[in-house]
Coordinates of C-alpha atoms and ligand atoms in Angstrom, one line a residue:
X129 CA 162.0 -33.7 93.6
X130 CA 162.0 -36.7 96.1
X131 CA 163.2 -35.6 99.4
X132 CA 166.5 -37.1 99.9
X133 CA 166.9 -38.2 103.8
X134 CA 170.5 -38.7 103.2
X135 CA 170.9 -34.5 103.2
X136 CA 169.1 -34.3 106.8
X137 CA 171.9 -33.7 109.0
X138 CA 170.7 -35.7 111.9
X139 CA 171.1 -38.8 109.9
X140 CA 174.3 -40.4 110.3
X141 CA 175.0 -43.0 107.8
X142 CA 175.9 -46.6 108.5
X143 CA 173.5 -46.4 112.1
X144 CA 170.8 -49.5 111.6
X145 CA 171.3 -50.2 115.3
X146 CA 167.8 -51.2 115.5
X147 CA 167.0 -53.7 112.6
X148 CA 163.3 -54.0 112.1
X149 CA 161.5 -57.1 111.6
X150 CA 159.6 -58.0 108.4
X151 CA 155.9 -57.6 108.8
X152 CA 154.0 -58.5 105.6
X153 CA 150.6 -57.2 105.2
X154 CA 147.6 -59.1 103.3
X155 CA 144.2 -59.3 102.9
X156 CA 143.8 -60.7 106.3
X157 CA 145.9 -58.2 108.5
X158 CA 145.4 -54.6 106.5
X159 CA 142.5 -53.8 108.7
X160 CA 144.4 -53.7 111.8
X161 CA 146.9 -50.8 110.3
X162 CA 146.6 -47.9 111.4
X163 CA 146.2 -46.4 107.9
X164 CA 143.4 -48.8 107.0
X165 CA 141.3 -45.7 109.2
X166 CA 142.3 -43.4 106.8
X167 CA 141.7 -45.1 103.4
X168 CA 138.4 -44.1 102.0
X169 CA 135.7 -46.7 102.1
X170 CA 135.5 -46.7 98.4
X171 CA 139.3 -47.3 98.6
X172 CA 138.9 -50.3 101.0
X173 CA 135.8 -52.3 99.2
X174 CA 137.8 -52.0 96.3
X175 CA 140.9 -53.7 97.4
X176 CA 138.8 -56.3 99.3
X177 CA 137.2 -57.3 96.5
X178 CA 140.2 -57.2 93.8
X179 CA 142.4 -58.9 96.4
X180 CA 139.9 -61.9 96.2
X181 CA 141.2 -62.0 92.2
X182 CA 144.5 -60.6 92.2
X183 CA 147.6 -61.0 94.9
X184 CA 148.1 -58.4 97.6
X185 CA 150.4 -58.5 99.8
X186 CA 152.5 -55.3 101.3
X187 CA 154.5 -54.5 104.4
X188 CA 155.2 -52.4 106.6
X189 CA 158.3 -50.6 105.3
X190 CA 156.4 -49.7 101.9
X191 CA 153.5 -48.5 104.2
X192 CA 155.8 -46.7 106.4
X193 CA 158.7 -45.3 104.5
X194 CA 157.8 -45.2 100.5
X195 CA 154.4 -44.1 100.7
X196 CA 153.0 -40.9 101.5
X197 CA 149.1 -41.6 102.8
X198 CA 148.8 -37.7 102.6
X199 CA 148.8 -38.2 98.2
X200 CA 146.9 -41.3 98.5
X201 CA 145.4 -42.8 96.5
X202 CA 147.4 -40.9 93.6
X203 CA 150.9 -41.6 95.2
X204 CA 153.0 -43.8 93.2
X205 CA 153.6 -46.6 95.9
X206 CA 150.3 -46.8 97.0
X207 CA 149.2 -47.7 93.3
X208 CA 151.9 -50.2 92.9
X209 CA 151.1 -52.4 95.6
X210 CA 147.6 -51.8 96.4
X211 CA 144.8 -53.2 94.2
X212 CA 142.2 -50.6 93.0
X213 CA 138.7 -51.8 91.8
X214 CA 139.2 -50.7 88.1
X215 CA 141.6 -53.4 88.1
X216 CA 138.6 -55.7 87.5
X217 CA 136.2 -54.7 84.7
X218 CA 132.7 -53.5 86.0
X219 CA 130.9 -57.0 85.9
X220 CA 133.9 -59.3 87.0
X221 CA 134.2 -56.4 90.1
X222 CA 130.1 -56.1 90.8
X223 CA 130.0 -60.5 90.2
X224 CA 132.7 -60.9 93.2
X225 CA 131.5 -58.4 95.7
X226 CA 128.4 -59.8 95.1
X227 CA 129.4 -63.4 95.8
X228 CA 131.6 -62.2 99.0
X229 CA 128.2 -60.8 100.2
X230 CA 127.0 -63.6 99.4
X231 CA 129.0 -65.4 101.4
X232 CA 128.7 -68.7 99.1
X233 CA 132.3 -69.8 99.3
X234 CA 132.0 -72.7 95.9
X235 CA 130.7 -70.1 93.7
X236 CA 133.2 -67.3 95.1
X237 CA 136.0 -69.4 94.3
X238 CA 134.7 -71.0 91.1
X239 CA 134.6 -67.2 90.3
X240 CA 137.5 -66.2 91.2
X241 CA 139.1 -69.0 89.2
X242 CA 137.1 -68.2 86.2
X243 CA 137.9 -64.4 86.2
X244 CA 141.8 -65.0 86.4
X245 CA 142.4 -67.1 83.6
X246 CA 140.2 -64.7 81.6
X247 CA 143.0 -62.9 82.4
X248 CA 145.8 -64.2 80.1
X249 CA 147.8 -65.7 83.2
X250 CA 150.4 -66.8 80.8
X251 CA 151.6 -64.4 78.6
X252 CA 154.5 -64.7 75.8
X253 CA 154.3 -68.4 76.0
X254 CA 156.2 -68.9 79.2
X255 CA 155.1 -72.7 80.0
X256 CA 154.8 -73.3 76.9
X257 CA 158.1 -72.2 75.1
X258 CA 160.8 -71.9 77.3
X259 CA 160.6 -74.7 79.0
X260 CA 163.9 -76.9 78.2
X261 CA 163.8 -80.6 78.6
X262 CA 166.8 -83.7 79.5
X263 CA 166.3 -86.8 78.0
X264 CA 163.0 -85.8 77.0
X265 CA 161.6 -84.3 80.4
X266 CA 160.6 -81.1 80.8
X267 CA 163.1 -79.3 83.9
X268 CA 160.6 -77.4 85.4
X269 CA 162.3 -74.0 87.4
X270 CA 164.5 -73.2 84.3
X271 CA 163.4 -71.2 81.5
X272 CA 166.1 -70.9 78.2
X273 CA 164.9 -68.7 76.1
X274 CA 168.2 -66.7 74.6
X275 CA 171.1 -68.5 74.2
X276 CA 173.4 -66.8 76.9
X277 CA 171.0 -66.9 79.6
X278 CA 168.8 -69.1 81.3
X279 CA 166.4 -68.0 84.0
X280 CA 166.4 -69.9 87.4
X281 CA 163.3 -70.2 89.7
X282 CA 164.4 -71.0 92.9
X283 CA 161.2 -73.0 94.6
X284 CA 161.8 -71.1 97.7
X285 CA 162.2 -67.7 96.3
X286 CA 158.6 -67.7 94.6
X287 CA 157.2 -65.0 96.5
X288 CA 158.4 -61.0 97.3
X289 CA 158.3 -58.6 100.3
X290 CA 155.2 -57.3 98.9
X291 CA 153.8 -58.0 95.2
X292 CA 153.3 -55.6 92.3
X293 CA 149.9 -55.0 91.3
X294 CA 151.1 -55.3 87.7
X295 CA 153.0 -58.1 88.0
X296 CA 153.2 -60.1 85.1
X297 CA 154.0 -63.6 87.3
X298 CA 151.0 -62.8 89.6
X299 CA 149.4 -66.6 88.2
X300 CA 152.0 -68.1 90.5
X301 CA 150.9 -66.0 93.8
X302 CA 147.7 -66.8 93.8
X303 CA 147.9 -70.8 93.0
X304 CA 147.0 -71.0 89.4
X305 CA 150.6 -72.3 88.5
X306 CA 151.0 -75.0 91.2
X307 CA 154.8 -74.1 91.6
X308 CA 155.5 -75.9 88.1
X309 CA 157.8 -73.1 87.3
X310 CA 159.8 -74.0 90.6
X311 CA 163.3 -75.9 91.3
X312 CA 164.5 -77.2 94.3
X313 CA 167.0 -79.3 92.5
X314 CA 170.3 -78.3 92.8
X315 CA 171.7 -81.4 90.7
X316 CA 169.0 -80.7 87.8
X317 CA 170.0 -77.0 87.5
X318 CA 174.3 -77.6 87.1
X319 CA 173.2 -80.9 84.8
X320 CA 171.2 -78.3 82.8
X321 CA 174.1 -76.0 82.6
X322 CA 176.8 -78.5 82.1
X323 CA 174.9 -79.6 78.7
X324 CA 174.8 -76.1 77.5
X325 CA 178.4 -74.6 77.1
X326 CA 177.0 -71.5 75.5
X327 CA 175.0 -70.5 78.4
X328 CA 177.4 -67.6 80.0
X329 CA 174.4 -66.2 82.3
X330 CA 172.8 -68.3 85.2
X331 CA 169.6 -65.6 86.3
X332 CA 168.3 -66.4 89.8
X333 CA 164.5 -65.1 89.7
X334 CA 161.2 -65.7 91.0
X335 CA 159.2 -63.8 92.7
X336 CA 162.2 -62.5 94.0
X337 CA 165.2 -65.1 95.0
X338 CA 166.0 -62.4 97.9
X339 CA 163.3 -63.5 99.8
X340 CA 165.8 -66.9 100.3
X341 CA 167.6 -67.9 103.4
X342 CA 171.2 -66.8 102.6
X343 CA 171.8 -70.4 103.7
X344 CA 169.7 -71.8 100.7
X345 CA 171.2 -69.6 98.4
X346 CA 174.3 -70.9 99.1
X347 CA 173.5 -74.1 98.1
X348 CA 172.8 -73.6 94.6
X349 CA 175.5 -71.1 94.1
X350 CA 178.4 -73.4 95.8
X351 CA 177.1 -76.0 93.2
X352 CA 178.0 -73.7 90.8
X353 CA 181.1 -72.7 92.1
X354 CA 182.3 -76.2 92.9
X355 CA 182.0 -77.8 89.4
X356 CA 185.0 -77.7 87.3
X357 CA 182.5 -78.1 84.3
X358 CA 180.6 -75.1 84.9
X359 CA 183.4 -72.8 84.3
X360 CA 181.6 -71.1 81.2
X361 CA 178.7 -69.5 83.7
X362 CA 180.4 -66.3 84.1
X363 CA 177.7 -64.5 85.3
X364 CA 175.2 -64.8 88.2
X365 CA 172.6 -62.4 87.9
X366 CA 169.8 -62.2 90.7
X367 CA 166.2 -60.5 89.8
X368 CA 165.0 -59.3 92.8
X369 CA 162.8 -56.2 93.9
X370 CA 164.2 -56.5 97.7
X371 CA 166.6 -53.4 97.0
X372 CA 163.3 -51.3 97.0
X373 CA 160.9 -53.4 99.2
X374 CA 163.4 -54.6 101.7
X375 CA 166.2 -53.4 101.7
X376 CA 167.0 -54.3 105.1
X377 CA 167.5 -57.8 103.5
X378 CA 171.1 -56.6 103.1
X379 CA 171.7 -54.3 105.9
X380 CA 170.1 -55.4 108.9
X381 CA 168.2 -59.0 108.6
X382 CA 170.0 -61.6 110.9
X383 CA 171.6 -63.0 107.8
X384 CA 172.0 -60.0 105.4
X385 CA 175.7 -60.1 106.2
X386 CA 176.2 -64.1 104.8
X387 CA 174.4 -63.2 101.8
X388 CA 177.1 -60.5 101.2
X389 CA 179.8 -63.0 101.4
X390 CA 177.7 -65.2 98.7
X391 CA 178.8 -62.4 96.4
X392 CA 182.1 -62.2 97.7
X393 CA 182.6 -65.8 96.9
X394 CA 181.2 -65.6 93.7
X395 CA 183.4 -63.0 92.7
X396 CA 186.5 -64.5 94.5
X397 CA 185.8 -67.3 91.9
X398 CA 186.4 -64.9 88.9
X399 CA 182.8 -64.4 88.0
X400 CA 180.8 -61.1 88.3
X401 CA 177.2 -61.0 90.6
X402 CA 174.9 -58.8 88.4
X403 CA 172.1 -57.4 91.0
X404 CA 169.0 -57.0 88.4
X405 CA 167.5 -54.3 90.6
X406 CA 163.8 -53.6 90.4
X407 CA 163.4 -50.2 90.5
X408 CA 160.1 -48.7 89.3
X409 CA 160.1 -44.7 91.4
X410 CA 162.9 -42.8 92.9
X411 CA 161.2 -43.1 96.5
X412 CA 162.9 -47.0 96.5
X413 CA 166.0 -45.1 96.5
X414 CA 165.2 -42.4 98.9
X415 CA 165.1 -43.8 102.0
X416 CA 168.8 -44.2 104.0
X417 CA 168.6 -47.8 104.4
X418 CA 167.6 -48.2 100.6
X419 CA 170.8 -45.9 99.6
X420 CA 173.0 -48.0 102.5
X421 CA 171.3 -51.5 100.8
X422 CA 173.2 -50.5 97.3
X423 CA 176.7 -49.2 99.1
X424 CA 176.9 -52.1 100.8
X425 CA 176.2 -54.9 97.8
X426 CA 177.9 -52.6 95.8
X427 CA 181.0 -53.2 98.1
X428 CA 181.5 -56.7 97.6
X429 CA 181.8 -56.1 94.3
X430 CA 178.7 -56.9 92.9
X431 CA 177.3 -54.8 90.4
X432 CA 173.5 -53.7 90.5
X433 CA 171.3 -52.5 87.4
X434 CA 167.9 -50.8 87.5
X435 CA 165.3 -52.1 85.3
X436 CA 161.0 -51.8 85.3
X437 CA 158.6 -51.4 83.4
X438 CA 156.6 -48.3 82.8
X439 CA 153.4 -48.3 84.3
X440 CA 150.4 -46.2 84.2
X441 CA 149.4 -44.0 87.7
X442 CA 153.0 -45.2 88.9
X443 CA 155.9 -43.5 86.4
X444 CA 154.2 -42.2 83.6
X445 CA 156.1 -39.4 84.0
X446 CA 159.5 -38.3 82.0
X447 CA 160.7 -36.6 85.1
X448 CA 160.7 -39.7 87.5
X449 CA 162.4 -42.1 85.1
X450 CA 165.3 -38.9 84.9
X451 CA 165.3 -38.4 88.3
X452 CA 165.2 -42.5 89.3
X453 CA 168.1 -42.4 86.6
X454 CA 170.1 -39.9 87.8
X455 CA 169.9 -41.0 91.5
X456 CA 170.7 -43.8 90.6
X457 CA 174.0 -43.2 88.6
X458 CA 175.1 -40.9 91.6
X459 CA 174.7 -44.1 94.0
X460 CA 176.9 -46.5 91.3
X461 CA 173.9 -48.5 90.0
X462 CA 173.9 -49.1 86.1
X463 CA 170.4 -48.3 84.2
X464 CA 169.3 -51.3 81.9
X465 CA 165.9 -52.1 80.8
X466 CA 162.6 -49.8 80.2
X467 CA 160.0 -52.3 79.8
X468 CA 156.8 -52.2 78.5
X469 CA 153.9 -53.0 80.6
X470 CA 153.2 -56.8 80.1
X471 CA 149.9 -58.1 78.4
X472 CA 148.6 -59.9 81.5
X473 CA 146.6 -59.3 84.7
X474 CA 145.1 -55.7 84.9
X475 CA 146.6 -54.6 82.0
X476 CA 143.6 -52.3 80.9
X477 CA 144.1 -50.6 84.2
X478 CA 147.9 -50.1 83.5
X479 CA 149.2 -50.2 80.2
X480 CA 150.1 -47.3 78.0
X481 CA 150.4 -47.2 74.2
X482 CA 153.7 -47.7 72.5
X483 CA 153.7 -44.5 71.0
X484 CA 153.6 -42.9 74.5
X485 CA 155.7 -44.9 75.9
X486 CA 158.4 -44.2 73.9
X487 CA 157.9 -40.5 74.1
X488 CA 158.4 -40.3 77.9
X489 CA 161.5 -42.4 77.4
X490 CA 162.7 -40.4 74.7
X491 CA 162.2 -37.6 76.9
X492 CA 163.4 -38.6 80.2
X493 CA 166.9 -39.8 78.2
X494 CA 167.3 -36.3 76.7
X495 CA 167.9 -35.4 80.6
X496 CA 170.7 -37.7 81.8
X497 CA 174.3 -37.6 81.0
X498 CA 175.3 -40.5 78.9
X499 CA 176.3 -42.6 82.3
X500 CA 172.5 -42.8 82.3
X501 CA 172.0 -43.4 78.9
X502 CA 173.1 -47.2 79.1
X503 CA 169.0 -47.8 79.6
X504 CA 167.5 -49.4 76.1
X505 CA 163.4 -49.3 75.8
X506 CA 160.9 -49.3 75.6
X507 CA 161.3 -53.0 75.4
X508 CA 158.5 -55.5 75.2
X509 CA 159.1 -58.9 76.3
X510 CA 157.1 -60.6 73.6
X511 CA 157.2 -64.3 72.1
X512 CA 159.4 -63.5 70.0
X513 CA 162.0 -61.7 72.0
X514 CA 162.7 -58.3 73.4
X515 CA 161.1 -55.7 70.8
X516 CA 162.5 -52.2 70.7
X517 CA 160.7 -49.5 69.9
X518 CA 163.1 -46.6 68.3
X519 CA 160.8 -44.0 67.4
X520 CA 157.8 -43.4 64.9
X521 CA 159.0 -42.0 61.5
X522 CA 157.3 -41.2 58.1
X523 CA 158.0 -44.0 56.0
X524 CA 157.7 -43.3 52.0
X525 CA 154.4 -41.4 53.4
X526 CA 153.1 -44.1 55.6
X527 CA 153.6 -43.4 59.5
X528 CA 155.3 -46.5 61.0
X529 CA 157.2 -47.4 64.3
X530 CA 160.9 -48.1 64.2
X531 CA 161.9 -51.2 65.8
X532 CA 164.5 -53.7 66.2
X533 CA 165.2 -57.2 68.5
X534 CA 167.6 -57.3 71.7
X535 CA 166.6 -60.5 71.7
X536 CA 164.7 -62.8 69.4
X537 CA 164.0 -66.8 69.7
X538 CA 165.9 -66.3 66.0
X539 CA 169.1 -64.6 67.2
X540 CA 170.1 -63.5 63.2
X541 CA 167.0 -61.0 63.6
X542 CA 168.9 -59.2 66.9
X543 CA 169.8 -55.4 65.9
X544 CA 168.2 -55.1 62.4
X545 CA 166.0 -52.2 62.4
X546 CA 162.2 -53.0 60.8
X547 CA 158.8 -51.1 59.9
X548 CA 155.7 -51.8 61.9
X549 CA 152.6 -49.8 60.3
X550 CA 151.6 -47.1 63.2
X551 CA 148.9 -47.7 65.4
X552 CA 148.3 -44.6 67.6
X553 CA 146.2 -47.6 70.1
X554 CA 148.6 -50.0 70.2
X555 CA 149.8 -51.4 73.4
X556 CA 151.9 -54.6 72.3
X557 CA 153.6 -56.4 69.8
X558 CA 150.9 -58.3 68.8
X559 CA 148.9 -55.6 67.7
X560 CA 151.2 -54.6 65.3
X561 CA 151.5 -55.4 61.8
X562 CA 154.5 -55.5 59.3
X563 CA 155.2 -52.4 57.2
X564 CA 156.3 -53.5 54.0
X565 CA 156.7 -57.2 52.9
X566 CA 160.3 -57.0 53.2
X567 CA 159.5 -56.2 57.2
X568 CA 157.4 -59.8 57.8
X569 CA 160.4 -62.2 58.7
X570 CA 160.7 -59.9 61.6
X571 CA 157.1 -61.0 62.9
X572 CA 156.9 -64.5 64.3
X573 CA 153.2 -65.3 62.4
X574 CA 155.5 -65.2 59.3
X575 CA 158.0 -67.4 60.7
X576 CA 158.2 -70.7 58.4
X577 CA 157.8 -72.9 61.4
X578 CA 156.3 -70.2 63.2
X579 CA 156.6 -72.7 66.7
X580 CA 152.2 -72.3 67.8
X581 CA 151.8 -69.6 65.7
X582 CA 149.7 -69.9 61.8
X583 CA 152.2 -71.2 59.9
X584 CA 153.4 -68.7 57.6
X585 CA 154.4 -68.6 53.9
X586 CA 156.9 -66.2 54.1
X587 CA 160.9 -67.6 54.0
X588 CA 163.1 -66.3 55.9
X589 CA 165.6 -63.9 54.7
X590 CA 166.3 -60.6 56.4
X591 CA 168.7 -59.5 53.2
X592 CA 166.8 -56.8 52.3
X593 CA 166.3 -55.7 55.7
X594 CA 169.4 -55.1 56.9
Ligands
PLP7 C1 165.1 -60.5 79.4 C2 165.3 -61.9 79.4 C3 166.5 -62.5 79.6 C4 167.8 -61.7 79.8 O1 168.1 -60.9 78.7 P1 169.2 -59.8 78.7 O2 169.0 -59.0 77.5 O3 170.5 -60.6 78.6 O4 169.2 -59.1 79.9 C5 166.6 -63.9 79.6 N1 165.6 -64.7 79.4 C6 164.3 -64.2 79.2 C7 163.2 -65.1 79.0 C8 164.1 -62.8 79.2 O5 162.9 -62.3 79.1
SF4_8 S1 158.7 -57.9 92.7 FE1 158.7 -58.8 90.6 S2 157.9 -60.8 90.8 FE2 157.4 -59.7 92.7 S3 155.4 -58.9 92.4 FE3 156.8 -57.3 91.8 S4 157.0 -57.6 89.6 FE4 156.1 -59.5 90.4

């Protein structure tokens, strides 16, 4: 069990008297921590020569509060936001700290480059599929994938209070994707939305949108709030992982209180301010100001749901997702996705197969009441949609995985269970294959007009399917 600060009796709930300042740390400041002494050298070559590759960028509140330097390098926050060197295979690790020895900057960075994008920077077609155009133009900072929702990226909300070393939008932080993916346009974003009626969801994300001025926030959700013809967005939904990182952002930061109102304005207007909250270890919500963060958005009104993904050396354990679960349920917050691990960046390092992953989910949802059984995964974010895995079962003798579509780019396919064949090694939708013939419309290398994908021969009927 987590140690709860909220049951030490010295601490009085609701005193941040004495707000602290952001401090990020990087590559170029870490040294001059006072934990940097302790961190084995092994510990410290590695991260200086996988943060040449990947992003890295902590602060001092995750240093300070969430992670415990006596479990390091095992404890869970220390993994998740500090690079290790099996990150990098072998020869991409021994080619970089060679160069960096080096000291040849052209070949370091001509390296560097080369190295990421053998790193499938762009996974599940992401500039390539979503991407909606006007008049023929592509509107870069909106993604509209499923009907309902379409995914905002703010241009100044592209970054977080300290970066994932999973993450599967790391491209961005380190310059590969040129801020295509961002929007400063307020006007493009409600002419987007005034075109598409059916979209109910407007989902601020990023990076993480929290890391916005409240002021510039405002702007884009007045925009919203002002047009008479955007009265079918019903929902504003903000991804952000500031409820675990910074929490302070809503307690304490000279302008935490404005962004409150922001929800309080959006709700005034008869919509609801979904808080998509990145939780990935109980620890986020250990700490008093992480638990005071969550009473106070929660008391404008605002609702907040915990999603992550599983990750390996982080939560691969049953008994942190029940206990992240259950803590939060007791603090109001509403359990939503279990992701798989993304097929990007160092996914070798992190990734888990699919029959494992649904075994500690399986397990860890045995142990919550059913207030904590509103979570859905494991759920891969693939091409095609949001895969669900429901279980491995003995089909007419054959071993197969269960699964069915939250979402699909073909919404008919959404809840119909289908057969994968069973791959004890898999790690992602791709690697699977269909069960049965009457399984194949359910795999987009099958789809007629399968959109980059071999075009297949298969028509689509889900009939026999269903
Ligand atoms: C997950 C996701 C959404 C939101 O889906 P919900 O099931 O409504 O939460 C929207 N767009 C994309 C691209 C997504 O991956
Ligand atoms: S908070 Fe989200 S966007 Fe930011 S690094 Fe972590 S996973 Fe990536």
């Amino acid at each position: 069990m987590i140690q709860d600060k909220r049951t030490d009796p010295d601490f009085d709930l609701g005193s941040f008297d004495e707000p602290q300042r952001f401090k990020a740390v990087t590559r170029t400041n870490v040294a001059a921590t006072p934990e940097w002494e302790s961190l084995d050298p092994d510990l410290r070559e590695g991260l200086e020569v996988v943060s040449a590759v990947l992003p890295f960028r902590t602060n001092k509140y995750v240093m300070e509060e969430l992670i415990d330097w006596n479990a390091v390098p095992d404890d869970p926050i220390f993994r998740l936001t500090f690079p290790h060197r099996d990150m990098l295979s072998v020869e991409q690790f021994d080619r970089i700290k060679s160069l960096m020895a080096a000291g040849d900057k052209p070949q370091l960075d001509a390296a560097v480059r080369e190295i990421q994008l053998e790193l499938n920077p762009h996974p599940a077609g992401q500039m390539t599929h979503n991407v909606p155009t006007v008049n023929g133009e592509p509107v870069p900072g909106i993604q509209h994938k499923y009907d309902q929702t379409t995914l905002f990226f703010p241009a100044h909300g592209q970054t977080c209070h300290a970066y994932c070393t999973f993450c599967f939008r790391w491209a961005q932080f380190v310059g590969l994707d040129d801020m295509k993916f961002a929007n400063k346009d307020v006007d493009q974003l409600a002419g987007y939305l005034r075109e598409h009626p059916e979209i109910t969801d407007v989902l601020f994300t990023g990076g993480d949108p929290m890391v916005m001025k409240s002021k510039i926030f405002a702007r884009y959700i007045d925009r919203i709030l002002e047009d008479p013809d955007l009265a079918h967005v019903q929902t504003i939904r903000i991804g952000t992982k500031s409820v675990a990182y910074w929490p302070q952002r809503f307690v304490t930061d000279a302008d935490a209180e404005e962004m409150l109102d922001i929800f309080r304005r959006i709700i005034a207007s008869g919509r609801t301010v979904a808080i998509m909250g990145h939780y990935s270890h109980p620890v986020e919500l250990s700490t008093p100001i992480a638990q005071e963060a969550v009473r106070r958005i929660r008391g404008t009104g605002a609702n907040i749901r915990m999603q992550s993904p599983l990750i390996r050396h982080v939560n691969d354990d049953p008994e942190i997702w029940t206990e992240l679960w259950n803590t939060g349920v007791r603090l109001g917050c509403i359990p939503y996705y279990f992701f798989v691990e993304r097929d990007t960046g160092a996914r070798g390092y992190f990734e888990t197969p699919l029959e494992q992953c649904h075994q500690i989910f399986a397990e860890a949802f045995q142990k919550v009441s059913g207030l904590g059984r509103t979570v859905r995964g494991p759920s891969m974010s693939a091409f095609p949609g949001k895969v669900h895995i429901l279980g491995v079962r003995d089909v007419g003798g054959e071993k197969a995985f269960v699964l069915e579509y939250l979402q699909c780019r073909r919404g008919e396919l959404v809840r119909r269970p289908f057969f994968a064949k069973f791959d004890p090694k898999a790690t992602w939708f791709d690697m699977l294959e269909p069960l049965t013939d009457a399984d194949k419309p359910f795999f987009p290398g099958y789809w007629p007009d399968a959109m980059d994908e071999t075009p297949g021969t298969v028509p689509l009927t889900v009939g026999a399917a269903t």
